[in-house]
PDB file of C-alpha atoms in Angstrom:
ATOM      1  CA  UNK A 113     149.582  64.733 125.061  1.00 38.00           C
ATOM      2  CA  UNK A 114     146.886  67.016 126.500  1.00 43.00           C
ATOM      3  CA  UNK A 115     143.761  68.906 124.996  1.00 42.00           C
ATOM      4  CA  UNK A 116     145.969  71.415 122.446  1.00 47.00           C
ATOM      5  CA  UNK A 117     146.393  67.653 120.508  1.00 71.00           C
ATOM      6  CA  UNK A 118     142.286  67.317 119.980  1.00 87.00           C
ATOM      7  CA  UNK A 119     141.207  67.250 116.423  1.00 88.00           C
ATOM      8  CA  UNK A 120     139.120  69.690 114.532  1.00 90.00           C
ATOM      9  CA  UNK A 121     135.662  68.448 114.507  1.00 92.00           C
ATOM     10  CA  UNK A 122     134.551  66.829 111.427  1.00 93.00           C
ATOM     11  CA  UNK A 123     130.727  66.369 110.602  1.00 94.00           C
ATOM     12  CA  UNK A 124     131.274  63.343 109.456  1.00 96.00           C
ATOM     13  CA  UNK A 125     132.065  61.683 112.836  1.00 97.00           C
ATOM     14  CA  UNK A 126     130.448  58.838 114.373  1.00 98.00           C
ATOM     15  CA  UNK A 127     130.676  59.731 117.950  1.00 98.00           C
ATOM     16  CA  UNK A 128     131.708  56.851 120.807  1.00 98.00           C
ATOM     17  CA  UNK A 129     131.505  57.896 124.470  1.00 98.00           C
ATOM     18  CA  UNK A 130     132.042  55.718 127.675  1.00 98.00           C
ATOM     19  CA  UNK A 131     130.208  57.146 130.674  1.00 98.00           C
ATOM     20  CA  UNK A 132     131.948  56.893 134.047  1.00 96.00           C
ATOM     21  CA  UNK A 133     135.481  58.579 133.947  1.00 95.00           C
ATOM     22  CA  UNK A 134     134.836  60.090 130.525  1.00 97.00           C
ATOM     23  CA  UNK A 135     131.501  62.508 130.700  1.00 98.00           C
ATOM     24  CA  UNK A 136     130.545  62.018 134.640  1.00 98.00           C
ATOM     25  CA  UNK A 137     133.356  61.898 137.471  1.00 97.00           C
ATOM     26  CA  UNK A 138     133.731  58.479 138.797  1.00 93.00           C
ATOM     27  CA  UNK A 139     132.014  58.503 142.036  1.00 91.00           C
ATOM     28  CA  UNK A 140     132.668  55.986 145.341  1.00 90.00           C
ATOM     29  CA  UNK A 141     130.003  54.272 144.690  1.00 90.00           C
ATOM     30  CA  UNK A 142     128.585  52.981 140.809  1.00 90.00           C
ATOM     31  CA  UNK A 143     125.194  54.666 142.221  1.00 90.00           C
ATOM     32  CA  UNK A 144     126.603  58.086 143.278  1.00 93.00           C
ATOM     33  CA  UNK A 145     127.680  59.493 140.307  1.00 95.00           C
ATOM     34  CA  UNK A 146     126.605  63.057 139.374  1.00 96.00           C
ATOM     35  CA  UNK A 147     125.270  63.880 135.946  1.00 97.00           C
ATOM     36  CA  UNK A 148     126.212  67.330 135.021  1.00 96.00           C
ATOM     37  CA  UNK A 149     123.012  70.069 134.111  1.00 95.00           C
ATOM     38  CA  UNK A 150     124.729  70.361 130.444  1.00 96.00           C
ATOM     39  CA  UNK A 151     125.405  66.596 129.501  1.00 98.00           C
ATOM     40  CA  UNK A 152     121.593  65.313 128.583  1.00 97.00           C
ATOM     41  CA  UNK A 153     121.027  68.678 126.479  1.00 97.00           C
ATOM     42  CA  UNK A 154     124.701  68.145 124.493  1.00 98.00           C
ATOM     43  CA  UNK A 155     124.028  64.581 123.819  1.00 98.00           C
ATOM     44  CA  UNK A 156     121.092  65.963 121.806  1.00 97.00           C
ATOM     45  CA  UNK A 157     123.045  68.597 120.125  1.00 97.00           C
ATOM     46  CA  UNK A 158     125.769  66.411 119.145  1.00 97.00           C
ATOM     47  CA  UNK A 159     123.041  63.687 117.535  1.00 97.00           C
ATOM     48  CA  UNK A 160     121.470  66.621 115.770  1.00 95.00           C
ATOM     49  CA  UNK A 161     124.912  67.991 114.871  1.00 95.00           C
ATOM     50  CA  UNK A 162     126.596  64.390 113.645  1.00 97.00           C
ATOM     51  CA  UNK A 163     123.731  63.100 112.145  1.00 96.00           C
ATOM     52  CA  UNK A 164     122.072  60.918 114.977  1.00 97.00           C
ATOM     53  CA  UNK A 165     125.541  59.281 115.126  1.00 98.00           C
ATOM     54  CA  UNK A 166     126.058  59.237 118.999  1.00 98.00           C
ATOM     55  CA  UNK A 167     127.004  56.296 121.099  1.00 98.00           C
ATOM     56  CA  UNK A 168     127.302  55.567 124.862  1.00 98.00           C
ATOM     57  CA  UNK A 169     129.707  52.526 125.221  1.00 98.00           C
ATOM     58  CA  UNK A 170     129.688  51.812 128.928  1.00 97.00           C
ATOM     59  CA  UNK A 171     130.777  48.803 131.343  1.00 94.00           C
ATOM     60  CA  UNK A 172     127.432  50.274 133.029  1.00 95.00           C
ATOM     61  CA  UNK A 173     123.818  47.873 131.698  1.00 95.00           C
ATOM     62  CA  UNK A 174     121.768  49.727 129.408  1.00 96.00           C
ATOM     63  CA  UNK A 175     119.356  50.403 131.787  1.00 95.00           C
ATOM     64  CA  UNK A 176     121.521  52.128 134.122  1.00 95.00           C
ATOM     65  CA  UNK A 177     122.232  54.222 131.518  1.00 97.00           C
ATOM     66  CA  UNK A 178     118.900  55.196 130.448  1.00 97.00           C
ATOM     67  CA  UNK A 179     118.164  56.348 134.491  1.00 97.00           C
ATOM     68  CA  UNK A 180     120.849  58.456 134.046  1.00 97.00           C
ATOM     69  CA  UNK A 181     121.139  59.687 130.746  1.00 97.00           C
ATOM     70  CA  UNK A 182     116.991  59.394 129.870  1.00 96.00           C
ATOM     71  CA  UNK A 183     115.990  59.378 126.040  1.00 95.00           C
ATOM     72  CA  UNK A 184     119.143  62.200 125.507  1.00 97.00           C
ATOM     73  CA  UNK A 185     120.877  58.972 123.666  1.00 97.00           C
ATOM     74  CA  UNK A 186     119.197  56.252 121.299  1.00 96.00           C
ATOM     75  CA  UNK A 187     122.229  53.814 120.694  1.00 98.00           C
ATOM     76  CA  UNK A 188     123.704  52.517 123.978  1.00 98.00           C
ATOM     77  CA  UNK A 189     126.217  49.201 124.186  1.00 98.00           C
ATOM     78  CA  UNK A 190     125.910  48.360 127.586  1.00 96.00           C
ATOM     79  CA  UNK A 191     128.418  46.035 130.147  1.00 94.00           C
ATOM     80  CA  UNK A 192     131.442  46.368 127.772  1.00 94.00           C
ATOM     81  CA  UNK A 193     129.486  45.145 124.655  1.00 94.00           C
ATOM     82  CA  UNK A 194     127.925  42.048 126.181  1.00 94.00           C
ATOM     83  CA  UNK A 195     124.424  43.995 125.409  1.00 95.00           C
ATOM     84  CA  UNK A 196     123.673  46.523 122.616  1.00 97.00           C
ATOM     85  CA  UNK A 197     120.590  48.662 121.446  1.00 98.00           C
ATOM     86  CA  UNK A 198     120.770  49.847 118.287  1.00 97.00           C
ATOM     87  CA  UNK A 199     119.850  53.427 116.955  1.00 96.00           C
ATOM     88  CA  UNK A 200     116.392  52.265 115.819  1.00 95.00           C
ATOM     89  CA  UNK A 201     115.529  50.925 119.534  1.00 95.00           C
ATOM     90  CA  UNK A 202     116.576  47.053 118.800  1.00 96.00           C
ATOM     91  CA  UNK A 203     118.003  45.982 121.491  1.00 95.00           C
ATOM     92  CA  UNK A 204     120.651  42.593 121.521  1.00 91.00           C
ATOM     93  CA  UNK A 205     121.668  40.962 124.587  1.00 87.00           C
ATOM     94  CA  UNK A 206     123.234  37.496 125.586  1.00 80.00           C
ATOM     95  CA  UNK A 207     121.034  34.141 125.711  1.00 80.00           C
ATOM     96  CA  UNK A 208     122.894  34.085 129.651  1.00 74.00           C
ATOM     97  CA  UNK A 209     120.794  32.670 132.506  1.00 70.00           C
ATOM     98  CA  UNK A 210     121.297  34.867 135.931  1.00 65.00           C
ATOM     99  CA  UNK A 211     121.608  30.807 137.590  1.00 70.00           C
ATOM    100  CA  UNK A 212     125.101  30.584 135.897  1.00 78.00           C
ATOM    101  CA  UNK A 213     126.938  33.395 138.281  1.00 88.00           C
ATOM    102  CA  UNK A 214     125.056  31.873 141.612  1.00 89.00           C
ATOM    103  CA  UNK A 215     127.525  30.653 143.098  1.00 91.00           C
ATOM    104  CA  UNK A 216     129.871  33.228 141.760  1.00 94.00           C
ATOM    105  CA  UNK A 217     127.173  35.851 143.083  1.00 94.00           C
ATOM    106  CA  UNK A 218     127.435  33.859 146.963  1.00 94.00           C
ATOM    107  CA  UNK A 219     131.169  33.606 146.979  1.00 96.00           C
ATOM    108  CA  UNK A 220     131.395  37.409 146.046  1.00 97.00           C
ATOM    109  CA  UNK A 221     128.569  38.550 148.244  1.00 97.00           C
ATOM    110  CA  UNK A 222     130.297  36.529 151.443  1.00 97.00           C
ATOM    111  CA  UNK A 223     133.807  38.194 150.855  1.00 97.00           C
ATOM    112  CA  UNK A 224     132.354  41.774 151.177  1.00 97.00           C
ATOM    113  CA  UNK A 225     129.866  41.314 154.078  1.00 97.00           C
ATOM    114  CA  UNK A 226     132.806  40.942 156.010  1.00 96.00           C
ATOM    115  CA  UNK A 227     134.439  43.801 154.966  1.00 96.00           C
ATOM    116  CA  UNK A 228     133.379  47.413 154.816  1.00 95.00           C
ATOM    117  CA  UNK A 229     133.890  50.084 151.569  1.00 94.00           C
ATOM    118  CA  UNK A 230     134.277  46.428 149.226  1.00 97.00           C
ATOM    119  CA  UNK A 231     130.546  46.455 147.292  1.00 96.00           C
ATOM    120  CA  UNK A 232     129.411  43.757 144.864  1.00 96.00           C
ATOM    121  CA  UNK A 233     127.536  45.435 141.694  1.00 94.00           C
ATOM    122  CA  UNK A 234     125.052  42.548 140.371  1.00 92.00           C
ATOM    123  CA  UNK A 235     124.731  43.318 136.467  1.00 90.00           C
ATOM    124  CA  UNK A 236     122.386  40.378 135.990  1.00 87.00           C
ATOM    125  CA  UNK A 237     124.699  39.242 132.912  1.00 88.00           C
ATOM    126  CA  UNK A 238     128.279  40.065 134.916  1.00 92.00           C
ATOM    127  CA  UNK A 239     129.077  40.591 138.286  1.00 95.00           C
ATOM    128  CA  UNK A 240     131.904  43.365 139.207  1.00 96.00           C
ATOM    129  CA  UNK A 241     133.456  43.739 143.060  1.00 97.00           C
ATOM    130  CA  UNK A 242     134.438  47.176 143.795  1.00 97.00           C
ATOM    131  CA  UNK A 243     137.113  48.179 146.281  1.00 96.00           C
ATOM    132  CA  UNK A 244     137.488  52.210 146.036  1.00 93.00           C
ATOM    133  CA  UNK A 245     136.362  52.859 149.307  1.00 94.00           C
ATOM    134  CA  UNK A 246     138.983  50.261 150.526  1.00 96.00           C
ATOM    135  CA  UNK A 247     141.932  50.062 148.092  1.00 95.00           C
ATOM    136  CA  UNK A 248     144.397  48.344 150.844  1.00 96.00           C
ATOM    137  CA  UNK A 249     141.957  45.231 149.942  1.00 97.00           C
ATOM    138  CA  UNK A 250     142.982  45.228 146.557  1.00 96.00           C
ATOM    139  CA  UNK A 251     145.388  42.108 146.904  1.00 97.00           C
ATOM    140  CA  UNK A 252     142.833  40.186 148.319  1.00 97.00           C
ATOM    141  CA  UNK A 253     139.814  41.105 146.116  1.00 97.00           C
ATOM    142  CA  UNK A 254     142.008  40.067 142.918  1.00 97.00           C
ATOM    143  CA  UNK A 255     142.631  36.467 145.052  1.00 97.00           C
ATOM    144  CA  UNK A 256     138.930  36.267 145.769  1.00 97.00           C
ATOM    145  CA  UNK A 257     137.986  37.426 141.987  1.00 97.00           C
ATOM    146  CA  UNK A 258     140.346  34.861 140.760  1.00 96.00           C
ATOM    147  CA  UNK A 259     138.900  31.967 143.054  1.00 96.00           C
ATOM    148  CA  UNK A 260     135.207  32.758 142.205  1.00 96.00           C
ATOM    149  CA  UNK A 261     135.934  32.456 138.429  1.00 95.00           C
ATOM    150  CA  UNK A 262     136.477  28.886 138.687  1.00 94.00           C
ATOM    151  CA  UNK A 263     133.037  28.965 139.352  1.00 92.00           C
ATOM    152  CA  UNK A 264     131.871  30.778 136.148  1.00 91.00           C
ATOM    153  CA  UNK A 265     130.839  29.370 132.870  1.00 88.00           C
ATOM    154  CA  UNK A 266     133.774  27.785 130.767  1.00 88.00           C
ATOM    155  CA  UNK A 267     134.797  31.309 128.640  1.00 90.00           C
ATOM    156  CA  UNK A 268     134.454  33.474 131.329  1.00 93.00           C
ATOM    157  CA  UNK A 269     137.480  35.951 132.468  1.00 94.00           C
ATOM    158  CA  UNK A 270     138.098  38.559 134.590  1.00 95.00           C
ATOM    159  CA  UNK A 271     138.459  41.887 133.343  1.00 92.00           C
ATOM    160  CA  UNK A 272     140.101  44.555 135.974  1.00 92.00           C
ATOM    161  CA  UNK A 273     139.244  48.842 135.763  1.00 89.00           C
ATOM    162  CA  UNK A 274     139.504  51.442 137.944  1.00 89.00           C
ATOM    163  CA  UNK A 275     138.964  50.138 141.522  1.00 92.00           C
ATOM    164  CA  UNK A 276     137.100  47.219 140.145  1.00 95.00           C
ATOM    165  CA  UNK A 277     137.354  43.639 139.161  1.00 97.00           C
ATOM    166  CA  UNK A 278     134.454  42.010 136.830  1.00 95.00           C
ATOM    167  CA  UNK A 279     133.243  38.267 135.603  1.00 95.00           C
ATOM    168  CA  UNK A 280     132.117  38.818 132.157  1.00 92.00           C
ATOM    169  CA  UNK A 281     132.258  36.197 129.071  1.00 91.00           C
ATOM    170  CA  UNK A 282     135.562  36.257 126.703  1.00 92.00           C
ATOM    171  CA  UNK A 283     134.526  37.901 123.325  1.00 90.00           C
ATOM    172  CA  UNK A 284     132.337  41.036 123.468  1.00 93.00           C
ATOM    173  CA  UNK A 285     134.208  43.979 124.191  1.00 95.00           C
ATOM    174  CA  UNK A 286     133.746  47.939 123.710  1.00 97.00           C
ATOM    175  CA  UNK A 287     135.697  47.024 120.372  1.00 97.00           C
ATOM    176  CA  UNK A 288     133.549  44.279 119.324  1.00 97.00           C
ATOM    177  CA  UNK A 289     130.607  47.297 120.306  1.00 97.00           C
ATOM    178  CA  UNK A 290     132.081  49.558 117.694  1.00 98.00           C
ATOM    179  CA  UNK A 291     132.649  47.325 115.429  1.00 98.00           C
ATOM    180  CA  UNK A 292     129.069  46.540 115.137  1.00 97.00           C
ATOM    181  CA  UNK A 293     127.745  50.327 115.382  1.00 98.00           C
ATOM    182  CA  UNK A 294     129.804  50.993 112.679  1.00 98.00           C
ATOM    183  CA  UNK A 295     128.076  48.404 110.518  1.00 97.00           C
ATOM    184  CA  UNK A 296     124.524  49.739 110.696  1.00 97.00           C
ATOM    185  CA  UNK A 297     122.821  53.490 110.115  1.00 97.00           C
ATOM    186  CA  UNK A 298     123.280  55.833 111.155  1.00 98.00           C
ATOM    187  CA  UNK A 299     127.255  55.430 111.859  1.00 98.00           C
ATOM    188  CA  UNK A 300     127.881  53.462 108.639  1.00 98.00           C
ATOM    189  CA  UNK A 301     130.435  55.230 106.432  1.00 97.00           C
ATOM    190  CA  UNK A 302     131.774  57.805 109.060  1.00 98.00           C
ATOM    191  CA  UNK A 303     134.580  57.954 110.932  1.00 98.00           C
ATOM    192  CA  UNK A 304     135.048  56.356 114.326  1.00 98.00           C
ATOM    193  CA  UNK A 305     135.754  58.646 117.531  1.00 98.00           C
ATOM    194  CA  UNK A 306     136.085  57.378 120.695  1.00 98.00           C
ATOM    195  CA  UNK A 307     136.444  58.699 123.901  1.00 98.00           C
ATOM    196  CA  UNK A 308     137.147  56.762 127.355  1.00 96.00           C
ATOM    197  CA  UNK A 309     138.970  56.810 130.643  1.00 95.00           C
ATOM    198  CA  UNK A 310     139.894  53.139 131.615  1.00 91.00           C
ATOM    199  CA  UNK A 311     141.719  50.137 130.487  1.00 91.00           C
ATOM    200  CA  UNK A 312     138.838  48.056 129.142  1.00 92.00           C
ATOM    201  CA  UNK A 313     138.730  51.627 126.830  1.00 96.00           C
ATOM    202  CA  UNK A 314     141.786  50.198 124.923  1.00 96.00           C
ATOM    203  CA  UNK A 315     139.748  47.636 122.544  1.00 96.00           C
ATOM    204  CA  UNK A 316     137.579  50.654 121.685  1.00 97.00           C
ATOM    205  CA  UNK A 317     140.767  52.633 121.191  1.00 97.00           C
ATOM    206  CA  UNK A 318     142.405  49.449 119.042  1.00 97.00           C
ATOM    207  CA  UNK A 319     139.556  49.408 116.866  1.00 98.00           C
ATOM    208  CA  UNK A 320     139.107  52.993 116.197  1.00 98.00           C
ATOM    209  CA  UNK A 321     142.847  53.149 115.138  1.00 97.00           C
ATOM    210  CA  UNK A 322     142.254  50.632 113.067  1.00 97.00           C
ATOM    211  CA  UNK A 323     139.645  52.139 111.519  1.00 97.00           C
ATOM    212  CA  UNK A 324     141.378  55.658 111.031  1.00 96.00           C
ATOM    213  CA  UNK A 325     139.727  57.702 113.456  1.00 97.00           C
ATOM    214  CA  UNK A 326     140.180  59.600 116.242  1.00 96.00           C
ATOM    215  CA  UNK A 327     140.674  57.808 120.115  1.00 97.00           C
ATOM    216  CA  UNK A 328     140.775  60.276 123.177  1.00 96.00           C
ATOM    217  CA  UNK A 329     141.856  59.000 126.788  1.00 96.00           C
ATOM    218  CA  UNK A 330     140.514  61.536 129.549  1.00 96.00           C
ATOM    219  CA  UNK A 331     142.691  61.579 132.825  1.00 93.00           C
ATOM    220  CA  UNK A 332     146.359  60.462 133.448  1.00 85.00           C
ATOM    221  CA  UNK A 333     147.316  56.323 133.666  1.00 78.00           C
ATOM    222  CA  UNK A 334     149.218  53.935 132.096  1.00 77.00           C
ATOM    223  CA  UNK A 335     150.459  53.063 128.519  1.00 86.00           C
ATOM    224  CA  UNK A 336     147.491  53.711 125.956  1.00 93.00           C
ATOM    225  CA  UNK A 337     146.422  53.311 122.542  1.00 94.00           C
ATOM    226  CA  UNK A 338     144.527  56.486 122.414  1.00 95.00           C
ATOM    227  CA  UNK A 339     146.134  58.775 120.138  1.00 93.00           C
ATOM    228  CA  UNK A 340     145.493  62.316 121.972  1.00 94.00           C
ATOM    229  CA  UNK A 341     144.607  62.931 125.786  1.00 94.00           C
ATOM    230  CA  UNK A 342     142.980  65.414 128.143  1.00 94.00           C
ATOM    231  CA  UNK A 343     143.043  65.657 131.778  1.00 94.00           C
ATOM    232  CA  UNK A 344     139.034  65.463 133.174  1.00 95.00           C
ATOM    233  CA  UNK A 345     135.884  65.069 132.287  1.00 97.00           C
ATOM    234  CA  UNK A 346     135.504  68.813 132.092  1.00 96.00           C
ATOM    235  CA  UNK A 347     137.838  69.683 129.106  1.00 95.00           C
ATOM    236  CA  UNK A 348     136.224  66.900 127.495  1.00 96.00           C
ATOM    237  CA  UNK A 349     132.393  67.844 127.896  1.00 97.00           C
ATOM    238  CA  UNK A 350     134.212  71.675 126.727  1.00 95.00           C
ATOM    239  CA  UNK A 351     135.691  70.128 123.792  1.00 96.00           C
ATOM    240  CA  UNK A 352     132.241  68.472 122.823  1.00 97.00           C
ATOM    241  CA  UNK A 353     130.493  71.752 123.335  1.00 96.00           C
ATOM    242  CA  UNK A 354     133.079  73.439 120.427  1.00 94.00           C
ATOM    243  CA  UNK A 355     132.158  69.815 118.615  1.00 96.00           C
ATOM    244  CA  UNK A 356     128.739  70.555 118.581  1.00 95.00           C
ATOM    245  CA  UNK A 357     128.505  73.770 117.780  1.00 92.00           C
ATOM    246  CA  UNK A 358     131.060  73.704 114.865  1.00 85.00           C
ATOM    247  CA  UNK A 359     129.927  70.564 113.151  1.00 72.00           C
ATOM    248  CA  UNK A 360     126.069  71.902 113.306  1.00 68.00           C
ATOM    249  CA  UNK A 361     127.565  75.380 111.766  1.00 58.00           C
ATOM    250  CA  UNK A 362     129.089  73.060 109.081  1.00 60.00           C
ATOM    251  CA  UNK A 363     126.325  71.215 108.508  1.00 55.00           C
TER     252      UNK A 363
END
């Protein structure tokens, strides 16, 4: 599929939007990713346009988010679901204690000191190794991922992206993040669109399928769920430009 397969904007969309891959570039490094001059100022015109029913739902922690995206977006589900703030500012997150990765957080931490372009991204409630600066390592970042979850929390998992490998809990997903978005104001009663890059994208994608609505993958990959496709983040942010202006027009 490719961009000639994208729906005609409805204004009764509620609007889902993973971050990295999907409306920035993924960079080498979580902190080096670029924010394009147009993104903060479209957010806004798609809440006005849809409603106030806009969602970032990122692998990224809220706050992350906010640095990068400022007060352009009100309802963020941060770190694949595991953390959520509502529309209205409530904010839900997991009764997790940073002591239960420690040793998770030492094994990790050991592996890439010894070996240059693998970083370790502390998210306080997961921890994620990176190896895009050194994809040869890839083998052997799975077999030290693997080993360190025996060190997790009973219910923990790995969960494997682009060029990464995270420890998060079983259960809260980017689906399970839609799910509950679409149970509250102001997304209740719309329809679900989702747009994302990666394979922990596919629960959103399930669940907006499910749902009737509309799921977009951005760039090339495997098998997916998502019902149409574009090829970067730039016919995407161009697609939500025509979004915003014709569902305001409608409105």
């Amino acid at each position: 599929m490719n961009s000639r397969t994208l729906p005609q904007p409805c204004p009764d969309w509620a609007l889902f939007l993973d971050f990295d891959g999907c409306v920035v570039d993924i960079a080498p490094t979580p902190e080096a990713v670029v924010v394009p001059d147009c993104l903060p100022s479209l957010l806004v015109a798609l809440r006005e346009a849809l409603g106030g029913a806009v969602a970032i739902v990122s692998g990224r922690p809220i706050e992350q988010i906010d640095g990068f995206l400022g007060s352009a977006v009100s309802a963020v589900a941060g770190l694949h679901g595991l953390e959520r703030r509502r529309a209205d500012g409530g904010v839900v997150r997991p009764p997790l204690q940073r002591h239960d990765l420690r040793a998770v957080r030492a094994l990790l931490a050991a592996f890439a000191a010894e070996r240059p372009g693998v970083l370790v991204e502390d998210k306080t409630y997961t921890v994620a190794l990176h190896y895009r600066l050194s994809p040869a390592l890839r083998d052997d970042c799975r077999d030290v991922v693997t080993a360190a979850l025996e060190h997790a929390p009973r219910g923990w998992q790995v969960v494997e992206g682009k060029s990464v490998l995270e420890i998060r809990p079983c259960g809260p997903t980017k689906g399970t993040a839609i799910e509950a978005f679409m149970g509250e104001a102001p997304f209740l009663g719309r329809t679900p669109v989702f747009c994302g890059d990666d394979i922990t994208d596919e629960d959103g994608f399930r669940v907006v399928n499910a749902r009737g609505g509309v799921s977009i993958r951005v760039g090339q990959g495997a098998a997916t769920q998502a019902a149409a496709q574009v090829d970067t983040v730039g016919e995407l942010l161009d697609w939500l430009k025509r979004v915003a202006a014709a569902t305001r027009a409608s409105g």
